[in-house]
């Protein structure tokens, strides 16, 4: 495991636990002077110490590992790349801030988010559009789940409890949830009018207490809509505090957060944590087999895998993403620290885009970021249509990635040369903030790197910098 200097974080954790340096040292089996040196950043926190922390205090080691600093440093670089200060702050300083003062670094990242939000609102108003444009609100809600590492324990535990109490059968979730809504809330479930079915998935009549669903939904989609309504009807006491505590800009973002949290509950109810986690480990995270066992779709399983971060029973920490052919990211959830920039698009060498060339087939990729961190990525397209002939279909690529040191736990790593650096595709966070030299796919010059502009030579790689090694 990569060593990290995280003195302030370690001291804050110790103070939260009400421990002296001597007490923490005794619990970890190290000397008091060692703890003091780690807290003052004179020595890094090592892998064995991190593992001992996790064992004794059941704490997420990501809080202290280099991975968290990498994640925060990448966010800082992203923020700076979007301002006039990009060339004035070297990467070493962003790293130092992320490691030494993480709360201050998060504040800078949050300021940048607010700055981007203000720019987008201004652009919308200038174009005489709705000042509360939906994409901005969606991004706020996406940031909310990103900050939570895509795990909401209160909702997850409540959903698992309801699943057990109701004795829900995975083979007939729609039937079980229909009975649950009837018995607990006096809500009847009926079909939407045929004219509305292609436009609406779910509509609730509060006066008649009738929940109407589209007949075009598959059984798993029907179960998801029923579970979402149950969350909104019964668990507002768990959802509303989450919404109130989030730093959201307006009613639209709060409403979207409420729906997003209800959807989270629905996914946790359909795929209860304990049973799903055990099955994932047993089947080595084989998404196709998990689909069959739980009678749900590929995207539902992939998304749920990215939420398995319950203390004491954690799954592989995944990064989940859904993109379209144009490269737009419509979903991005993370239990890990993988980072893609919001400035300048994503990397064209990423295998999530390659999935469109072979629809329905799972594509694997060993990838390496410029900082040397390596990942295993799994990608496949998903397609849906809610009408007959001539009805437009929706096609996305769903990607699921994890740090390479977790790859051996996945069936998708079988046959891959995990130890061979040459087997890894060099990718980046987005061209504008990627400092990788010699990339033939670069679409923009890297911010902060001086370009080589000369009449006497032309390179094969686009936008060569003066720091790029001479390949003559």
Coordinates of C-alpha atoms in Angstrom, one line a residue:
X1 CA 0.0 0.0 0.0
X2 CA 1.3 3.5 -0.8
X3 CA 2.6 5.3 2.2
X4 CA 0.9 8.6 3.1
X5 CA 1.7 11.5 5.4
X6 CA -1.7 12.3 7.0
X7 CA -0.7 13.8 10.4
X8 CA -3.7 16.1 10.8
X9 CA -6.2 13.4 9.9
X10 CA -4.6 11.0 12.3
X11 CA -4.6 13.6 15.1
X12 CA -8.2 14.5 14.4
X13 CA -9.3 10.9 14.5
X14 CA -7.4 10.4 17.8
X15 CA -9.1 13.4 19.3
X16 CA -12.5 12.3 18.1
X17 CA -12.0 9.0 19.9
X18 CA -10.9 10.8 23.1
X19 CA -7.5 9.1 23.0
X20 CA -4.1 10.2 24.1
X21 CA -1.1 9.5 21.9
X22 CA 0.0 6.9 24.4
X23 CA -3.4 5.2 24.3
X24 CA -3.5 5.1 20.6
X25 CA 0.1 3.8 20.4
X26 CA -0.8 1.0 22.9
X27 CA -3.8 0.0 20.9
X28 CA -1.8 -0.1 17.6
X29 CA 1.2 -1.9 19.2
X30 CA 3.7 0.9 18.4
X31 CA 5.6 3.5 20.4
X32 CA 4.2 6.9 21.5
X33 CA 7.0 8.6 19.7
X34 CA 6.0 6.9 16.5
X35 CA 2.5 8.2 16.8
X36 CA 3.9 11.7 17.5
X37 CA 6.1 11.5 14.4
X38 CA 3.2 10.4 12.3
X39 CA 1.0 13.2 13.6
X40 CA 3.7 15.8 12.9
X41 CA 4.3 14.3 9.4
X42 CA 7.8 13.3 10.2
X43 CA 7.0 9.7 9.3
X44 CA 4.4 8.4 6.9
X45 CA 1.6 6.1 8.0
X46 CA 2.3 2.6 6.7
X47 CA 0.1 -0.2 5.4
X48 CA 0.5 -2.4 8.6
X49 CA -0.5 0.6 10.8
X50 CA -3.5 1.3 8.6
X51 CA -4.6 -2.3 8.8
X52 CA -4.2 -2.3 12.6
X53 CA -6.3 0.9 12.8
X54 CA -9.1 -0.7 10.7
X55 CA -9.0 -3.9 12.9
X56 CA -9.1 -2.1 16.2
X57 CA -11.4 0.8 15.5
X58 CA -13.4 -0.5 12.4
X59 CA -12.5 2.7 10.6
X60 CA -12.4 3.1 6.8
X61 CA -8.7 3.1 5.9
X62 CA -9.4 5.3 3.0
X63 CA -9.6 8.1 5.5
X64 CA -5.9 7.8 6.2
X65 CA -4.5 6.2 3.0
X66 CA -2.7 7.9 0.1
X67 CA -5.8 7.2 -2.0
X68 CA -7.8 9.8 -0.2
X69 CA -5.0 12.4 -0.7
X70 CA -4.8 11.4 -4.4
X71 CA -8.5 11.9 -4.8
X72 CA -8.5 15.3 -3.1
X73 CA -5.3 16.4 -4.9
X74 CA -7.0 15.5 -8.2
X75 CA -10.1 17.5 -7.3
X76 CA -7.9 20.5 -6.4
X77 CA -6.0 20.3 -9.7
X78 CA -9.4 20.1 -11.5
X79 CA -10.5 23.3 -9.7
X80 CA -7.3 25.2 -10.4
X81 CA -7.3 24.1 -14.1
X82 CA -10.6 26.0 -14.5
X83 CA -9.1 29.3 -13.3
X84 CA -6.4 31.7 -14.1
X85 CA -4.3 30.2 -11.3
X86 CA -3.6 26.9 -13.0
X87 CA 0.0 27.8 -14.1
X88 CA 0.9 29.4 -10.8
X89 CA 0.4 26.4 -8.5
X90 CA 2.7 23.4 -9.0
X91 CA 1.3 19.9 -8.5
X92 CA 3.6 19.5 -5.4
X93 CA 1.7 22.3 -3.6
X94 CA -1.7 20.8 -4.3
X95 CA -0.5 17.5 -3.0
X96 CA 0.9 19.2 0.1
X97 CA -2.4 20.9 0.8
X98 CA -4.4 17.7 0.2
X99 CA -2.2 15.7 2.6
X100 CA -1.5 18.4 5.3
X101 CA -4.8 20.3 5.4
X102 CA -7.6 18.1 3.9
X103 CA -10.5 20.2 5.3
X104 CA -9.1 23.4 3.8
X105 CA -8.5 21.6 0.5
X106 CA -12.2 20.4 0.5
X107 CA -13.2 24.0 1.2
X108 CA -11.3 25.1 -1.9
X109 CA -12.9 22.4 -4.0
X110 CA -16.4 23.4 -2.6
X111 CA -15.6 27.1 -3.5
X112 CA -14.9 26.0 -7.0
X113 CA -18.1 24.1 -7.2
X114 CA -20.0 27.2 -6.1
X115 CA -18.1 29.3 -8.6
X116 CA -19.0 26.9 -11.5
X117 CA -22.6 26.9 -10.3
X118 CA -22.7 30.7 -10.3
X119 CA -21.3 30.8 -13.9
X120 CA -23.8 28.3 -15.1
X121 CA -26.7 30.2 -13.5
X122 CA -25.4 33.4 -15.1
X123 CA -25.2 31.8 -18.5
X124 CA -28.7 30.4 -18.1
X125 CA -30.1 33.8 -17.2
X126 CA -28.2 35.5 -20.0
X127 CA -29.8 33.1 -22.5
X128 CA -33.3 33.7 -20.9
X129 CA -33.4 30.1 -19.6
X130 CA -34.6 28.9 -16.3
X131 CA -32.1 30.1 -13.7
X132 CA -32.3 26.8 -11.8
X133 CA -31.2 24.7 -14.8
X134 CA -31.6 21.0 -14.2
X135 CA -28.1 19.9 -15.1
X136 CA -26.6 22.1 -12.3
X137 CA -29.1 20.6 -9.8
X138 CA -28.2 17.1 -11.0
X139 CA -24.5 17.8 -10.5
X140 CA -25.2 19.0 -7.0
X141 CA -27.0 15.7 -6.1
X142 CA -24.2 13.7 -7.8
X143 CA -21.7 15.6 -5.6
X144 CA -23.8 14.7 -2.6
X145 CA -23.5 11.0 -3.2
X146 CA -19.8 11.3 -4.2
X147 CA -19.1 13.0 -0.8
X148 CA -20.8 10.1 0.9
X149 CA -18.8 7.6 -1.1
X150 CA -22.1 6.3 -2.5
X151 CA -23.1 4.7 0.8
X152 CA -26.0 5.9 3.0
X153 CA -26.1 3.6 6.1
X154 CA -29.4 4.8 7.5
X155 CA -31.3 4.0 4.3
X156 CA -29.3 0.8 3.6
X157 CA -30.1 -0.6 7.0
X158 CA -33.7 0.4 6.9
X159 CA -34.2 -1.2 3.4
X160 CA -32.5 -4.5 4.6
X161 CA -34.8 -4.5 7.6
X162 CA -37.9 -4.1 5.5
X163 CA -36.9 -6.8 3.1
X164 CA -36.4 -9.3 6.0
X165 CA -39.6 -8.3 7.8
X166 CA -41.8 -8.5 4.7
X167 CA -40.2 -11.8 3.6
X168 CA -39.7 -10.5 0.0
X169 CA -39.0 -13.1 -2.7
X170 CA -36.4 -12.0 -5.3
X171 CA -38.4 -14.0 -7.9
X172 CA -41.6 -12.0 -7.3
X173 CA -40.5 -8.6 -5.9
X174 CA -43.3 -6.7 -7.7
X175 CA -46.0 -8.9 -6.0
X176 CA -44.4 -8.7 -2.6
X177 CA -44.0 -4.9 -2.8
X178 CA -47.6 -4.5 -4.0
X179 CA -48.8 -6.4 -1.0
X180 CA -46.6 -4.3 1.3
X181 CA -47.9 -1.0 0.0
X182 CA -51.5 -2.3 0.4
X183 CA -51.0 -3.6 3.9
X184 CA -48.9 -0.7 5.3
X185 CA -50.3 2.3 3.5
X186 CA -53.6 1.3 2.0
X187 CA -52.2 2.0 -1.4
X188 CA -53.5 0.1 -4.5
X189 CA -51.4 -0.5 -7.5
X190 CA -52.9 -0.2 -11.0
X191 CA -51.8 0.3 -14.6
X192 CA -51.5 3.7 -16.2
X193 CA -53.8 4.6 -19.1
X194 CA -52.4 3.3 -22.4
X195 CA -51.9 6.8 -23.7
X196 CA -49.6 7.7 -20.8
X197 CA -47.6 4.5 -20.5
X198 CA -44.9 5.4 -23.0
X199 CA -44.3 8.8 -21.2
X200 CA -44.6 8.0 -17.5
X201 CA -43.2 5.2 -15.3
X202 CA -45.0 6.0 -12.1
X203 CA -47.8 8.3 -11.0
X204 CA -49.4 8.5 -7.6
X205 CA -52.9 9.8 -6.8
X206 CA -52.7 10.8 -3.1
X207 CA -56.5 11.3 -2.8
X208 CA -57.5 7.9 -4.2
X209 CA -54.3 6.3 -2.8
X210 CA -53.6 4.6 -6.1
X211 CA -50.1 4.2 -7.5
X212 CA -50.2 3.7 -11.3
X213 CA -47.3 2.1 -13.2
X214 CA -46.5 1.8 -16.8
X215 CA -47.2 -1.7 -18.3
X216 CA -44.0 -1.2 -20.4
X217 CA -41.8 -1.7 -17.3
X218 CA -40.0 -5.0 -16.8
X219 CA -40.6 -6.8 -13.5
X220 CA -37.3 -5.5 -12.0
X221 CA -38.1 -1.9 -13.1
X222 CA -41.6 -2.3 -11.7
X223 CA -40.2 -3.4 -8.4
X224 CA -37.8 -0.4 -8.4
X225 CA -40.7 2.0 -8.9
X226 CA -42.7 0.4 -6.1
X227 CA -39.7 0.5 -3.7
X228 CA -39.1 4.2 -4.6
X229 CA -42.7 5.0 -3.7
X230 CA -42.4 3.1 -0.5
X231 CA -39.3 5.1 0.5
X232 CA -41.1 8.4 -0.2
X233 CA -44.2 7.3 1.7
X234 CA -42.7 5.7 4.7
X235 CA -39.1 6.9 5.2
X236 CA -39.2 10.6 4.9
X237 CA -37.8 10.8 8.5
X238 CA -34.6 9.2 7.2
X239 CA -34.5 11.1 3.9
X240 CA -35.3 14.6 5.0
X241 CA -32.4 15.0 7.4
X242 CA -30.0 13.9 4.7
X243 CA -31.5 16.6 2.3
X244 CA -31.4 19.2 5.0
X245 CA -27.8 18.5 5.9
X246 CA -26.6 18.7 2.3
X247 CA -25.3 22.0 0.9
X248 CA -27.9 22.4 -1.9
X249 CA -28.6 25.6 -3.7
X250 CA -32.4 25.5 -4.1
X251 CA -35.7 23.7 -4.1
X252 CA -34.9 21.9 -7.4
X253 CA -31.7 20.4 -6.1
X254 CA -33.4 19.4 -2.8
X255 CA -36.2 17.7 -4.7
X256 CA -33.8 15.8 -6.8
X257 CA -31.8 14.8 -3.7
X258 CA -35.0 13.5 -2.2
X259 CA -35.7 11.4 -5.2
X260 CA -32.1 10.3 -5.4
X261 CA -32.1 9.1 -1.8
X262 CA -35.5 7.3 -2.4
X263 CA -33.9 5.6 -5.4
X264 CA -31.0 4.6 -3.2
X265 CA -33.4 3.0 -0.8
X266 CA -35.1 1.2 -3.6
X267 CA -31.9 -0.3 -4.9
X268 CA -31.0 -1.4 -1.3
X269 CA -34.4 -2.9 -0.8
X270 CA -34.3 -4.9 -4.1
X271 CA -30.7 -6.0 -3.4
X272 CA -30.5 -6.2 0.5
X273 CA -26.9 -5.6 1.7
X274 CA -26.1 -8.8 3.5
X275 CA -27.5 -11.2 1.0
X276 CA -26.1 -9.3 -2.0
X277 CA -22.7 -8.8 -0.5
X278 CA -22.4 -12.5 0.3
X279 CA -23.5 -13.4 -3.2
X280 CA -21.0 -10.9 -4.8
X281 CA -18.1 -12.4 -2.9
X282 CA -19.2 -16.0 -3.6
X283 CA -19.6 -15.3 -7.3
X284 CA -16.5 -13.2 -7.5
X285 CA -18.5 -10.1 -8.6
X286 CA -19.8 -11.8 -11.8
X287 CA -22.5 -9.4 -12.8
X288 CA -24.2 -11.8 -15.2
X289 CA -24.6 -14.4 -12.4
X290 CA -25.8 -11.8 -9.9
X291 CA -28.4 -10.6 -12.4
X292 CA -29.8 -14.1 -12.7
X293 CA -29.8 -14.7 -8.9
X294 CA -31.6 -11.5 -8.0
X295 CA -33.7 -11.1 -11.2
X296 CA -32.6 -7.6 -12.0
X297 CA -30.8 -5.8 -14.8
X298 CA -27.1 -5.3 -15.5
X299 CA -27.0 -1.6 -14.6
X300 CA -28.9 -2.2 -11.3
X301 CA -26.3 -4.8 -10.2
X302 CA -23.4 -2.7 -11.3
X303 CA -24.7 0.3 -9.4
X304 CA -25.4 -1.7 -6.3
X305 CA -21.8 -3.1 -6.3
X306 CA -20.6 0.5 -6.0
X307 CA -22.4 0.9 -2.7
X308 CA -21.0 -2.0 -0.7
X309 CA -19.1 0.0 1.9
X310 CA -20.7 -1.0 5.2
X311 CA -18.1 -1.0 8.0
X312 CA -17.1 -4.5 8.9
X313 CA -18.6 -5.9 5.7
X314 CA -17.1 -4.0 2.9
X315 CA -17.1 -5.1 -0.7
X316 CA -14.7 -4.1 -3.4
X317 CA -14.7 -0.3 -3.5
X318 CA -15.9 0.5 -7.1
X319 CA -16.3 3.5 -9.2
X320 CA -19.5 3.4 -11.2
X321 CA -20.1 5.5 -14.3
X322 CA -22.7 5.7 -17.1
X323 CA -21.9 7.5 -20.4
X324 CA -23.5 8.0 -23.8
X325 CA -21.9 7.9 -27.2
X326 CA -21.1 11.6 -27.1
X327 CA -19.1 11.2 -23.9
X328 CA -21.6 12.8 -21.6
X329 CA -21.5 11.3 -18.1
X330 CA -25.1 10.9 -16.8
X331 CA -24.2 8.9 -13.7
X332 CA -21.1 8.9 -11.7
X333 CA -20.9 7.3 -8.3
X334 CA -17.8 6.4 -6.3
X335 CA -16.7 4.3 -3.4
X336 CA -13.1 4.8 -4.3
X337 CA -10.9 7.7 -5.5
X338 CA -10.9 7.4 -9.3
X339 CA -11.1 10.8 -10.8
X340 CA -12.3 12.1 -14.1
X341 CA -12.2 15.8 -14.8
X342 CA -15.1 18.1 -15.4
X343 CA -12.9 20.3 -17.5
X344 CA -12.1 19.1 -21.0
X345 CA -14.0 15.8 -21.1
X346 CA -12.9 12.3 -20.3
X347 CA -10.1 10.2 -21.8
X348 CA -10.8 8.6 -25.2
X349 CA -8.5 5.7 -24.4
X350 CA -10.9 4.6 -21.6
X351 CA -12.6 1.3 -22.4
X352 CA -16.1 2.5 -21.5
X353 CA -16.2 4.2 -24.9
X354 CA -14.9 1.0 -26.6
X355 CA -18.0 -0.8 -25.3
X356 CA -20.2 0.9 -27.9
X357 CA -18.3 -0.9 -30.7
X358 CA -19.4 -4.3 -29.3
X359 CA -22.9 -3.9 -27.9
X360 CA -23.9 -6.2 -25.1
X361 CA -20.4 -7.7 -24.6
X362 CA -18.4 -7.1 -21.4
X363 CA -15.0 -5.4 -22.1
X364 CA -12.2 -5.4 -19.6
X365 CA -9.2 -3.1 -19.4
X366 CA -6.2 -2.7 -17.2
X367 CA -5.6 1.1 -17.1
X368 CA -3.0 3.3 -15.5
X369 CA -3.3 7.0 -14.6
X370 CA -0.4 9.5 -14.9
X371 CA 0.3 9.3 -11.2
X372 CA 1.0 5.5 -11.5
X373 CA -2.1 4.2 -10.0
X374 CA -3.6 1.2 -11.9
X375 CA -7.2 0.0 -12.2
X376 CA -9.3 -2.8 -13.6
X377 CA -12.2 -1.6 -15.6
X378 CA -15.3 -3.6 -16.8
X379 CA -17.6 -2.0 -19.3
X380 CA -20.8 -3.0 -21.2
X381 CA -23.6 -1.3 -23.1
X382 CA -27.1 -1.3 -21.8
X383 CA -30.1 -0.5 -24.0
X384 CA -33.7 0.2 -23.2
X385 CA -36.9 1.1 -25.1
X386 CA -40.4 1.8 -23.8
X387 CA -42.4 1.5 -27.0
X388 CA -42.9 -0.6 -30.1
X389 CA -41.4 -0.3 -33.6
X390 CA -40.0 3.1 -34.4
X391 CA -39.7 4.2 -30.7
X392 CA -36.3 5.7 -29.9
X393 CA -34.1 3.6 -27.8
X394 CA -31.6 4.7 -25.1
X395 CA -28.1 3.2 -25.2
X396 CA -25.4 3.8 -22.6
X397 CA -22.1 2.3 -21.6
X398 CA -21.9 1.3 -18.0
X399 CA -18.4 1.1 -16.5
X400 CA -17.3 -0.4 -13.2
X401 CA -13.7 0.1 -12.0
X402 CA -11.6 -0.8 -9.0
X403 CA -8.0 -0.3 -7.8
X404 CA -5.7 -3.0 -9.2
X405 CA -4.9 -4.4 -5.8
X406 CA -8.6 -5.5 -5.5
X407 CA -8.7 -7.0 -9.0
X408 CA -7.9 -10.6 -8.0
X409 CA -11.3 -10.7 -6.2
X410 CA -13.1 -10.3 -9.6
X411 CA -13.8 -13.0 -12.1
X412 CA -12.9 -10.4 -14.8
X413 CA -9.3 -10.5 -13.8
X414 CA -8.9 -14.2 -14.8
X415 CA -6.4 -14.5 -17.6
X416 CA -5.1 -10.9 -17.3
X417 CA -1.5 -10.2 -16.5
X418 CA -2.1 -8.0 -13.5
X419 CA 1.6 -7.7 -12.6
X420 CA 2.7 -6.6 -16.0
X421 CA 2.9 -2.7 -16.4
X422 CA 3.0 -3.1 -20.2
X423 CA -0.5 -4.7 -20.1
X424 CA -2.0 -1.4 -18.8
X425 CA -3.5 1.2 -21.1
X426 CA -2.2 4.7 -20.2
X427 CA -5.3 6.9 -19.6
X428 CA -5.8 10.2 -17.9
X429 CA -8.4 12.4 -16.1
X430 CA -9.2 14.5 -19.2
X431 CA -6.9 16.2 -21.7
X432 CA -6.8 19.7 -20.2
X433 CA -5.6 18.4 -16.8
X434 CA -3.7 15.4 -17.9
X435 CA 0.1 15.8 -17.7
X436 CA 0.9 12.7 -19.6
X437 CA 3.5 13.3 -22.4
X438 CA 3.4 11.8 -25.8
X439 CA -0.3 10.8 -25.9
X440 CA -1.5 10.4 -29.5
X441 CA -5.1 11.0 -28.5
X442 CA -4.6 14.4 -26.8
X443 CA -7.5 16.7 -27.8
X444 CA -6.3 19.8 -25.9
X445 CA -2.9 21.0 -24.6
X446 CA -2.4 20.4 -20.9
X447 CA -3.0 23.5 -18.8
X448 CA 0.2 24.8 -17.2
X449 CA 2.6 23.2 -19.6
X450 CA 4.3 25.4 -22.2
X451 CA 3.8 24.3 -25.7
X452 CA 6.7 23.6 -28.1
X453 CA 6.1 25.9 -31.0
X454 CA 8.8 25.9 -33.6
X455 CA 9.2 26.3 -37.4
X456 CA 11.9 23.6 -37.5
X457 CA 10.2 20.5 -36.2
X458 CA 6.7 18.8 -36.2
X459 CA 5.9 16.0 -33.9
X460 CA 3.7 13.0 -34.3
X461 CA 1.9 13.6 -31.0
X462 CA -0.5 16.6 -30.9
X463 CA 0.3 19.6 -28.7
X464 CA 3.8 18.6 -27.6
X465 CA 5.2 20.5 -24.6
X466 CA 8.7 21.7 -24.1
X467 CA 9.0 19.2 -21.2
X468 CA 8.2 16.3 -23.5
X469 CA 11.3 14.0 -24.0
X470 CA 12.9 14.4 -27.4
X471 CA 12.2 11.2 -29.3
X472 CA 14.5 11.8 -32.3

